[in-house]
Coordinates of C-alpha atoms in Angstrom, one line a residue:
M319 CA 71.7 78.7 -96.7
T320 CA 74.7 79.8 -98.8
I321 CA 78.1 78.3 -97.8
L322 CA 81.3 80.1 -98.7
K323 CA 84.5 78.1 -98.2
H324 CA 87.8 79.9 -98.0
K325 CA 91.6 79.5 -97.5
N326 CA 94.1 82.2 -97.0
E327 CA 91.4 84.9 -97.2
L328 CA 90.2 83.6 -100.7
V329 CA 87.1 81.8 -101.6
T330 CA 88.0 78.3 -102.8
E331 CA 84.7 77.1 -104.4
G332 CA 81.7 78.3 -106.4
P333 CA 81.1 81.4 -108.5
F334 CA 83.2 83.6 -106.3
K335 CA 86.3 81.4 -106.4
G336 CA 89.5 83.4 -106.2
M337 CA 87.8 86.5 -104.6
Y338 CA 88.6 87.8 -101.2
V339 CA 86.0 86.6 -98.7
V340 CA 84.6 89.9 -97.7
E341 CA 84.3 91.1 -101.3
A342 CA 82.4 87.9 -102.1
L343 CA 80.1 88.4 -99.1
Y344 CA 79.3 91.9 -100.2
D345 CA 78.5 90.8 -103.8
W346 CA 76.3 87.9 -102.6
A347 CA 74.4 90.0 -100.1
L348 CA 73.6 92.7 -102.6
Q349 CA 72.2 90.0 -105.0
N350 CA 70.5 87.9 -102.3
P351 CA 69.5 90.1 -99.3
E352 CA 67.3 87.5 -97.7
E353 CA 69.8 84.7 -97.7
P354 CA 71.6 83.4 -94.6
I355 CA 75.4 82.9 -95.1
L356 CA 77.8 80.4 -93.6
V357 CA 81.6 81.1 -94.1
I358 CA 83.8 78.1 -93.4
K359 CA 87.5 77.5 -93.7
S360 CA 88.0 74.8 -96.3
D361 CA 90.0 72.5 -93.9
V362 CA 87.5 72.5 -91.0
D363 CA 84.4 70.3 -90.3
A364 CA 81.5 72.4 -91.4
D365 CA 79.0 69.9 -90.1
V366 CA 80.1 70.5 -86.5
F367 CA 79.4 74.2 -86.8
I368 CA 76.2 73.9 -88.7
E369 CA 74.8 71.5 -86.1
S370 CA 75.7 74.0 -83.3
V371 CA 74.2 76.9 -85.1
G372 CA 70.9 75.1 -85.6
K373 CA 68.3 74.9 -88.4
N374 CA 66.7 78.3 -88.2
P375 CA 69.2 80.9 -86.8
S376 CA 67.8 84.4 -86.3
K377 CA 68.4 87.1 -88.9
R378 CA 69.8 89.2 -86.1
A379 CA 72.4 86.6 -85.1
F380 CA 76.1 86.8 -85.8
I381 CA 77.8 83.6 -84.7
S382 CA 81.3 82.3 -84.9
N383 CA 83.5 79.5 -83.6
F384 CA 85.4 80.1 -80.4
N385 CA 88.5 82.4 -80.7
S386 CA 90.4 83.5 -77.7
F387 CA 91.5 86.7 -79.5
N388 CA 93.7 87.7 -76.6
S389 CA 95.5 90.6 -78.3
G390 CA 95.4 93.3 -75.7
I391 CA 91.7 94.3 -76.0
G392 CA 91.2 93.3 -72.3
Y393 CA 93.4 96.2 -71.2
I394 CA 90.9 98.7 -72.5
E395 CA 87.5 97.1 -72.6
D396 CA 85.9 96.7 -69.2
S397 CA 82.9 94.6 -70.2
P398 CA 81.7 91.0 -69.8
F399 CA 82.1 90.3 -73.5
I400 CA 85.9 89.8 -73.3
N401 CA 86.5 86.9 -71.0
S402 CA 84.4 84.4 -73.0
S403 CA 83.7 80.9 -71.8
N404 CA 85.0 78.2 -74.3
T405 CA 82.5 75.6 -73.1
V406 CA 79.1 77.2 -73.8
K407 CA 77.5 79.5 -76.3
Y408 CA 78.7 82.8 -75.1
P409 CA 77.5 86.4 -75.9
T410 CA 80.4 88.4 -77.3
W411 CA 81.3 90.5 -80.3
I412 CA 84.7 88.7 -80.6
K413 CA 84.8 86.4 -83.6
G414 CA 86.9 83.7 -85.2
T415 CA 87.3 82.9 -88.9
N416 CA 87.2 79.1 -88.8
A417 CA 83.4 79.4 -89.2
F418 CA 80.8 82.1 -88.9
Y419 CA 77.1 82.7 -89.6
I420 CA 75.7 86.0 -90.7
H421 CA 72.6 87.1 -92.5
S422 CA 72.8 88.8 -95.9
S423 CA 70.5 91.6 -94.8
V424 CA 73.1 92.6 -92.1
V425 CA 76.0 92.3 -94.6
K426 CA 74.1 94.4 -97.1
E427 CA 73.6 97.1 -94.5
V428 CA 77.2 97.1 -93.6
S429 CA 78.6 97.0 -97.1
A430 CA 77.2 100.5 -97.8
Q431 CA 79.1 101.9 -94.8
I432 CA 82.3 99.8 -94.3
S433 CA 84.6 99.1 -97.3
A434 CA 85.5 95.5 -98.1
S435 CA 88.6 94.4 -96.2
R436 CA 91.1 91.7 -97.3
N437 CA 91.8 91.0 -93.6
L438 CA 89.0 88.7 -92.7
L439 CA 89.8 88.5 -89.0
Y440 CA 89.8 92.3 -88.7
W441 CA 86.5 92.5 -90.6
V442 CA 84.5 90.0 -88.6
N443 CA 85.6 91.5 -85.3
S444 CA 85.0 95.0 -86.5
I445 CA 81.5 94.1 -87.6
G446 CA 80.8 92.3 -84.4
K447 CA 82.0 95.3 -82.3
L448 CA 80.0 97.8 -84.3
A449 CA 76.8 95.8 -84.8
Q450 CA 76.3 94.4 -81.3
P451 CA 75.1 97.6 -79.8
K452 CA 72.8 98.1 -82.8
G453 CA 70.8 95.0 -82.1
V454 CA 72.8 92.2 -83.8
F455 CA 73.1 89.3 -81.3
C456 CA 76.7 88.2 -81.4
Y457 CA 77.9 84.8 -80.0
Q458 CA 80.8 82.4 -79.9
L459 CA 80.2 78.6 -80.0
P460 CA 82.4 76.2 -78.1
V461 CA 83.5 74.5 -81.3
L462 CA 86.5 74.7 -83.7
H463 CA 88.6 76.4 -81.1
Q464 CA 91.0 79.0 -82.4
D465 CA 93.7 81.4 -81.1
E466 CA 93.8 83.9 -83.9
Q467 CA 95.1 87.3 -83.0
L468 CA 95.5 90.7 -84.6
S469 CA 99.0 91.9 -85.3
D470 CA 100.2 95.0 -83.3
F471 CA 99.5 97.2 -86.3
D472 CA 95.9 95.9 -86.7
L473 CA 95.3 95.9 -82.9
Y474 CA 96.2 99.6 -82.6
R475 CA 94.1 100.4 -85.7
F476 CA 91.2 98.4 -84.2
V477 CA 91.4 100.4 -81.0
K478 CA 91.6 103.7 -82.8
Q479 CA 88.6 102.8 -85.1
H480 CA 86.3 101.4 -82.4
Y481 CA 87.2 103.3 -79.2
K482 CA 88.1 106.8 -78.3
R483 CA 91.6 107.9 -79.3
R484 CA 92.9 108.1 -75.8
W485 CA 92.7 104.3 -75.5
T486 CA 95.5 103.9 -78.0
F487 CA 97.7 105.9 -75.6
F488 CA 96.4 103.7 -72.7
L489 CA 97.2 100.5 -74.7
L490 CA 100.7 101.7 -75.4
F491 CA 101.2 102.4 -71.7
C492 CA 99.9 98.9 -70.8
H493 CA 102.2 97.2 -73.3
L494 CA 105.1 99.1 -71.9
I495 CA 104.4 98.5 -68.3
Y496 CA 103.0 94.9 -68.4
E497 CA 104.6 93.4 -71.5
K498 CA 107.9 95.4 -71.7
K499 CA 107.3 96.2 -75.4
F500 CA 106.9 99.5 -77.1
P501 CA 105.0 99.2 -80.5
F502 CA 105.4 102.8 -81.2
F503 CA 105.1 102.6 -85.0
A504 CA 101.9 100.6 -84.7
F505 CA 100.6 103.3 -82.4
V506 CA 101.6 106.2 -84.8
K507 CA 100.1 104.5 -87.8
A508 CA 96.8 103.9 -86.1
Q509 CA 96.3 107.7 -85.5
F510 CA 95.7 108.2 -89.3
F511 CA 92.6 105.9 -89.3
T512 CA 89.2 107.4 -88.8
K513 CA 86.7 106.1 -86.3
R514 CA 84.1 103.6 -87.6
S515 CA 80.4 103.4 -87.0
V516 CA 77.4 101.6 -88.6
H517 CA 73.7 102.2 -88.6
I518 CA 71.5 99.1 -88.9
E519 CA 67.8 99.4 -89.4
Q520 CA 65.8 97.5 -86.8
A521 CA 63.3 96.5 -89.4
I522 CA 65.8 94.2 -91.2
L523 CA 66.6 92.4 -87.9
T524 CA 62.9 91.4 -87.4
D525 CA 62.3 87.6 -87.7
P526 CA 59.0 86.0 -88.4
I527 CA 57.7 85.1 -84.9
I528 CA 59.1 81.7 -84.1
Q529 CA 57.5 81.1 -80.7
K530 CA 53.8 80.9 -80.6
E531 CA 51.9 83.2 -78.4
E532 CA 51.2 81.7 -75.0
K533 CA 50.1 83.1 -71.7
L534 CA 53.1 84.2 -69.6
D535 CA 53.3 82.1 -66.5
Y536 CA 55.4 84.1 -64.0
D537 CA 56.1 84.6 -60.3
V538 CA 57.4 87.9 -58.8
I539 CA 60.1 88.1 -56.1
I540 CA 60.5 91.2 -54.0
P541 CA 62.9 91.6 -51.1
T542 CA 61.8 94.4 -48.7
L543 CA 63.0 96.2 -45.6
G544 CA 61.0 99.1 -44.0
R545 CA 59.0 100.2 -47.0
P546 CA 55.5 99.0 -46.4
H547 CA 53.8 102.0 -48.2
Y548 CA 56.0 101.7 -51.3
L549 CA 55.5 97.9 -51.5
Y550 CA 51.7 98.4 -51.2
D551 CA 51.8 100.5 -54.4
V552 CA 53.8 97.9 -56.2
L553 CA 51.3 95.2 -55.3
K554 CA 48.4 97.4 -56.5
D555 CA 50.2 98.0 -59.8
F556 CA 50.4 94.2 -60.2
C557 CA 46.7 93.9 -59.5
K558 CA 46.1 96.1 -62.6
Q559 CA 48.2 94.0 -65.0
T560 CA 46.6 92.6 -68.0
I561 CA 48.6 89.4 -67.3
L562 CA 48.5 88.7 -63.6
P563 CA 51.4 86.9 -61.8
S564 CA 50.8 83.4 -60.5
S565 CA 52.3 84.4 -57.1
V566 CA 54.2 87.3 -55.5
I567 CA 57.0 86.1 -53.1
I568 CA 57.9 88.8 -50.5
V569 CA 60.9 88.4 -48.2
E570 CA 60.6 91.0 -45.4
Q571 CA 63.8 91.6 -43.5
N572 CA 64.4 93.1 -40.0
A573 CA 67.5 92.6 -37.9
E574 CA 65.7 93.5 -34.6
S575 CA 65.0 90.3 -32.7
S576 CA 61.7 91.8 -31.3
A577 CA 60.5 93.1 -34.7
T578 CA 57.2 92.0 -36.3
S579 CA 55.9 92.4 -39.8
Q580 CA 54.8 95.8 -41.1
L581 CA 52.9 94.3 -44.0
H582 CA 49.5 93.8 -42.3
Y583 CA 47.7 94.6 -45.6
L584 CA 48.9 91.3 -47.0
K585 CA 46.2 89.5 -44.9
D586 CA 43.7 92.4 -44.5
E587 CA 43.1 92.9 -48.2
F588 CA 42.1 90.6 -51.1
W589 CA 44.8 90.1 -53.8
P590 CA 44.0 88.5 -57.2
F591 CA 47.2 86.3 -57.0
E592 CA 48.8 84.2 -54.3
I593 CA 51.1 86.1 -51.9
I594 CA 53.9 84.2 -50.2
H595 CA 55.3 86.2 -47.3
E596 CA 58.5 85.3 -45.5
F597 CA 59.7 87.3 -42.5
I598 CA 63.3 86.9 -41.5
Y599 CA 65.7 88.4 -38.9
Q600 CA 68.6 88.7 -41.3
T601 CA 69.3 91.6 -43.6
G602 CA 70.9 91.3 -47.0
A603 CA 69.5 91.3 -50.5
C604 CA 71.4 88.3 -51.8
N605 CA 70.1 86.0 -49.0
A606 CA 66.6 87.4 -49.4
R607 CA 66.5 86.9 -53.1
N608 CA 67.8 83.4 -52.9
I609 CA 65.1 82.5 -50.3
A610 CA 62.5 84.0 -52.6
L611 CA 63.8 82.3 -55.7
S612 CA 63.6 78.9 -53.8
L613 CA 59.9 79.4 -53.3
T614 CA 59.0 80.1 -56.9
K615 CA 57.2 77.6 -59.1
A616 CA 56.4 79.4 -62.4
D617 CA 58.4 79.1 -65.6
W618 CA 59.4 82.7 -65.5
I619 CA 60.5 84.8 -62.5
L620 CA 60.3 88.6 -62.4
L621 CA 63.0 90.1 -60.1
F622 CA 61.7 93.3 -58.7
D623 CA 62.3 96.0 -56.1
D624 CA 59.8 97.3 -53.5
D625 CA 59.8 100.9 -54.8
N626 CA 58.9 100.5 -58.5
R627 CA 56.0 101.9 -60.4
F628 CA 54.9 100.6 -63.8
P629 CA 52.0 100.7 -66.4
E630 CA 49.2 98.1 -66.5
D631 CA 50.4 96.6 -69.8
L632 CA 54.0 96.0 -68.5
M633 CA 53.8 92.2 -68.5
Y634 CA 52.0 92.2 -71.8
Q635 CA 55.0 94.0 -73.3
V636 CA 57.4 91.6 -71.5
A637 CA 55.6 88.6 -72.9
N638 CA 55.8 89.9 -76.4
A639 CA 59.5 90.7 -76.0
L640 CA 60.3 87.2 -74.8
R641 CA 58.5 85.8 -77.7
V642 CA 60.3 88.0 -80.3
T643 CA 63.8 87.7 -78.9
C644 CA 63.6 84.0 -77.8
S645 CA 65.6 85.2 -74.7
K646 CA 65.7 83.6 -71.3
A647 CA 66.9 86.7 -69.5
L648 CA 65.4 90.1 -70.2
N649 CA 66.3 93.4 -68.6
L650 CA 63.8 96.2 -68.6
A651 CA 64.7 99.9 -68.7
Y652 CA 65.0 101.0 -65.0
L653 CA 64.5 104.7 -64.9
Q654 CA 64.6 107.3 -62.1
K655 CA 62.3 110.4 -62.3
E656 CA 64.8 112.5 -64.3
D657 CA 65.9 109.7 -66.6
I658 CA 64.9 109.4 -70.3
E659 CA 65.7 106.3 -72.3
N660 CA 66.0 107.2 -76.0
Q661 CA 67.4 103.9 -77.3
K662 CA 65.2 101.8 -79.5
G663 CA 65.2 98.0 -80.2
Y664 CA 66.5 95.0 -78.4
F665 CA 70.3 94.5 -77.9
Q666 CA 72.7 92.4 -75.8
W667 CA 73.2 94.0 -72.4
A668 CA 76.5 94.2 -70.7
Y669 CA 74.8 94.5 -67.3
F670 CA 72.1 92.8 -65.2
G671 CA 69.6 94.5 -62.9
S672 CA 67.9 92.5 -60.2
G673 CA 65.3 95.3 -59.7
S674 CA 63.6 95.0 -63.1
S675 CA 64.4 91.8 -64.9
I676 CA 62.8 88.5 -65.8
V677 CA 64.6 85.2 -66.1
H678 CA 63.6 81.7 -67.1
R679 CA 63.6 78.8 -64.6
D680 CA 66.4 77.1 -66.5
I681 CA 68.6 79.9 -65.3
L682 CA 67.4 79.7 -61.7
N683 CA 68.3 76.1 -61.5
Q684 CA 72.0 77.0 -62.2
C685 CA 72.5 80.5 -60.7
K686 CA 72.3 81.9 -57.2
F687 CA 73.2 85.3 -55.8
D688 CA 76.7 85.1 -54.3
L689 CA 76.5 85.6 -50.5
A690 CA 80.2 86.7 -50.6
L691 CA 78.9 90.0 -52.0
E692 CA 76.2 90.4 -49.2
H693 CA 76.0 94.0 -47.9
G694 CA 78.4 95.2 -50.6
Y695 CA 78.1 95.9 -54.2
G696 CA 78.3 93.8 -57.4
E697 CA 75.8 91.0 -56.8
D698 CA 73.8 92.1 -59.9
A699 CA 76.9 92.1 -62.1
D700 CA 78.0 88.7 -60.7
Y701 CA 74.6 87.2 -61.3
G702 CA 74.7 88.4 -64.9
M703 CA 78.1 86.8 -65.4
Q704 CA 76.8 83.5 -64.0
I705 CA 74.0 83.7 -66.5
R706 CA 76.4 84.2 -69.4
N707 CA 78.8 81.5 -68.2
E708 CA 75.9 79.0 -68.2
G709 CA 75.4 79.7 -71.9
Y710 CA 72.5 82.2 -71.7
D711 CA 72.3 85.8 -72.9
I712 CA 70.9 89.0 -71.3
I713 CA 68.8 91.1 -73.6
Y714 CA 67.9 94.7 -72.9
A715 CA 64.5 96.1 -73.8
P716 CA 64.8 99.9 -73.6
E717 CA 61.2 100.6 -74.6
I718 CA 59.8 98.5 -71.7
Q719 CA 60.2 100.9 -68.8
V720 CA 59.9 100.7 -65.1
R721 CA 60.0 103.7 -62.9
H722 CA 62.4 103.4 -59.9
L723 CA 61.4 105.8 -57.2
K724 CA 64.6 105.4 -55.2
A725 CA 62.7 105.6 -51.9
P726 CA 64.6 107.7 -49.4
T727 CA 64.4 104.9 -46.8
G728 CA 66.2 102.6 -49.3
G729 CA 69.8 101.3 -49.6
F730 CA 71.7 100.0 -46.6
R731 CA 69.6 100.9 -43.6
S732 CA 72.2 100.1 -41.0
K733 CA 76.0 100.3 -41.1
F734 CA 77.5 96.9 -41.7
R735 CA 80.9 96.4 -40.2
F736 CA 83.3 94.5 -42.5
P737 CA 86.5 92.8 -41.3
W738 CA 88.7 95.6 -42.9
H739 CA 86.9 98.4 -41.2
D740 CA 89.7 99.2 -38.8
D741 CA 92.6 98.2 -41.0
P742 CA 95.1 101.1 -41.2
V743 CA 95.5 100.3 -44.9
Q744 CA 92.0 100.6 -46.3
P745 CA 91.6 98.4 -49.4
K746 CA 91.0 99.9 -52.8
P747 CA 88.9 99.0 -54.6
S748 CA 86.4 97.5 -52.2
P749 CA 87.1 93.8 -51.6
Q750 CA 83.7 93.0 -53.1
V751 CA 84.6 94.7 -56.3
M752 CA 88.0 93.0 -56.3
Y753 CA 86.3 89.6 -55.6
F754 CA 84.0 90.0 -58.5
R755 CA 86.8 91.0 -60.9
L756 CA 89.1 88.2 -59.8
K757 CA 86.2 85.8 -60.3
C758 CA 84.7 87.0 -63.6
Y759 CA 87.2 89.1 -65.6
S760 CA 90.3 88.3 -67.5
Y761 CA 93.8 89.0 -66.1
Q762 CA 94.3 91.8 -68.8
Q763 CA 91.1 93.4 -67.7
L764 CA 92.2 93.4 -64.1
L765 CA 95.5 95.0 -65.0
G766 CA 93.8 97.6 -67.1
Y767 CA 91.3 98.4 -64.4
K768 CA 94.2 98.8 -61.9
I769 CA 95.7 101.6 -63.9
V770 CA 92.3 103.3 -64.5
L771 CA 91.5 103.2 -60.8
A772 CA 95.0 104.5 -59.9
I773 CA 94.6 107.4 -62.3
K774 CA 91.2 108.3 -60.9
M775 CA 92.4 108.1 -57.3
F776 CA 95.5 110.1 -58.0
R777 CA 93.4 112.9 -59.5
R778 CA 91.3 113.1 -56.3
S779 CA 94.2 112.7 -53.9
K780 CA 96.3 115.4 -52.2
F781 CA 99.5 113.7 -53.3
I782 CA 101.9 115.8 -55.4
N783 CA 104.6 113.1 -55.7
P784 CA 103.1 110.3 -57.9
W785 CA 105.6 107.7 -56.6
S786 CA 104.5 108.3 -53.0
F787 CA 100.9 107.9 -54.2
Y788 CA 101.7 104.7 -56.0
R789 CA 103.4 103.1 -53.0
K790 CA 100.3 103.7 -50.9
F791 CA 98.0 102.6 -53.8
K792 CA 99.9 99.4 -54.2
K793 CA 99.4 98.5 -50.5
Q794 CA 95.7 99.3 -50.8
W795 CA 95.4 97.1 -53.9
E796 CA 97.2 94.1 -52.2
S797 CA 94.9 94.7 -49.1
S798 CA 91.9 94.5 -51.4
K799 CA 93.1 91.2 -52.9
Y800 CA 93.7 89.8 -49.4
Y801 CA 90.2 90.5 -48.2
A802 CA 88.7 89.4 -51.5
K803 CA 90.3 86.0 -50.9
Q804 CA 88.7 86.0 -47.5
L805 CA 85.3 86.7 -49.1
A806 CA 85.9 83.8 -51.5
D807 CA 86.8 81.5 -48.6
H808 CA 83.8 82.6 -46.5

């Protein structure tokens, strides 16, 4: 592993001494395209970072020290990659310059498309932002903490080069409303920069297989309600798998006190795996999944819906993906009839789907579905944030595909009555959405979301006077926060 030490953007040792860091990186990568690179500030403890990175980091990894980087990006990016945890290895494109690891093959690819910059902070964050959706796994480590921010000029340039142009206007508005500043010249100057993009060949990100091939030991959990025929087809698809599950845990729900199970075929037919069937008189996917998860024993747990269809080699593909990515949480492509997934290769996922994902037991021991979100929306996103905040990553496998039938008897079968149902001021957004955002996102993200939501609602409203609309919206927003707190205290 090559180590480049730097101070004030310049390399301080070795053959590239006196060169700007990015220029040195480009030169070294062109000469040594298979060499991992470590870039360290000359006054920090390199051993701490090296130990945290590990002995054999992946070619597709781009890892830095923790940097809060709270420069206003939160106003415009509504993703889980912004509000990073500073206590665990966290998946995010945001980078610091105290120390970072990157592979020469990635730098070589980038060097042909992005010119060398003398602003190292701008470059590492630009590459992180551009490369993450192309299959480079980006992380921050909870070491060598840093609070290094872009200047206003660089921030507006960054937004212009990595987001749509309209977000520069949005950022200017947020700065004016929330921070009482008006960086107009930074905004104007940014308009003259062109949008950036990179292409990274998936082939260069392929590591030699680190994990040996082993049989996949997995359980399946399926919550179900009133879909016996669809569930039957799911179980038959599992019977055809080249890698059978150890057990399938089914939690059947029915709120009627006199109801009985509709799943008679579970006992009437032979199944080549154990079936654990729980019948409960309480509806709600969060509770049902938590019950099912508590009954699992295998190393891996496949979270599934009762109206899926899938090929017989699905779990063979999953086993190979887990081995290649070394991931402990994998999301499969979850497609409806008309959907086509054209993306290729693995990449870090900003979402989490409990209808077609597989997670390791290490995650289950630390994460549960939040009952505060029962009968609402957002439990999947919340579970995904729990995974990230425990130091794990969620990888998307677009080429491993599950068909979601969206059974017409699905969704919420009965109308659940929430405490705010009769409130004359109906909360906006829904208290579940507010609860999730208050719990998981940064304050800047919440403020940015507030403006976006207000704009969308105003466009759909019958209000002509924007001030009248805003007075009503403000009451609805505060109502949402009030009921969100009740959910949190529940």
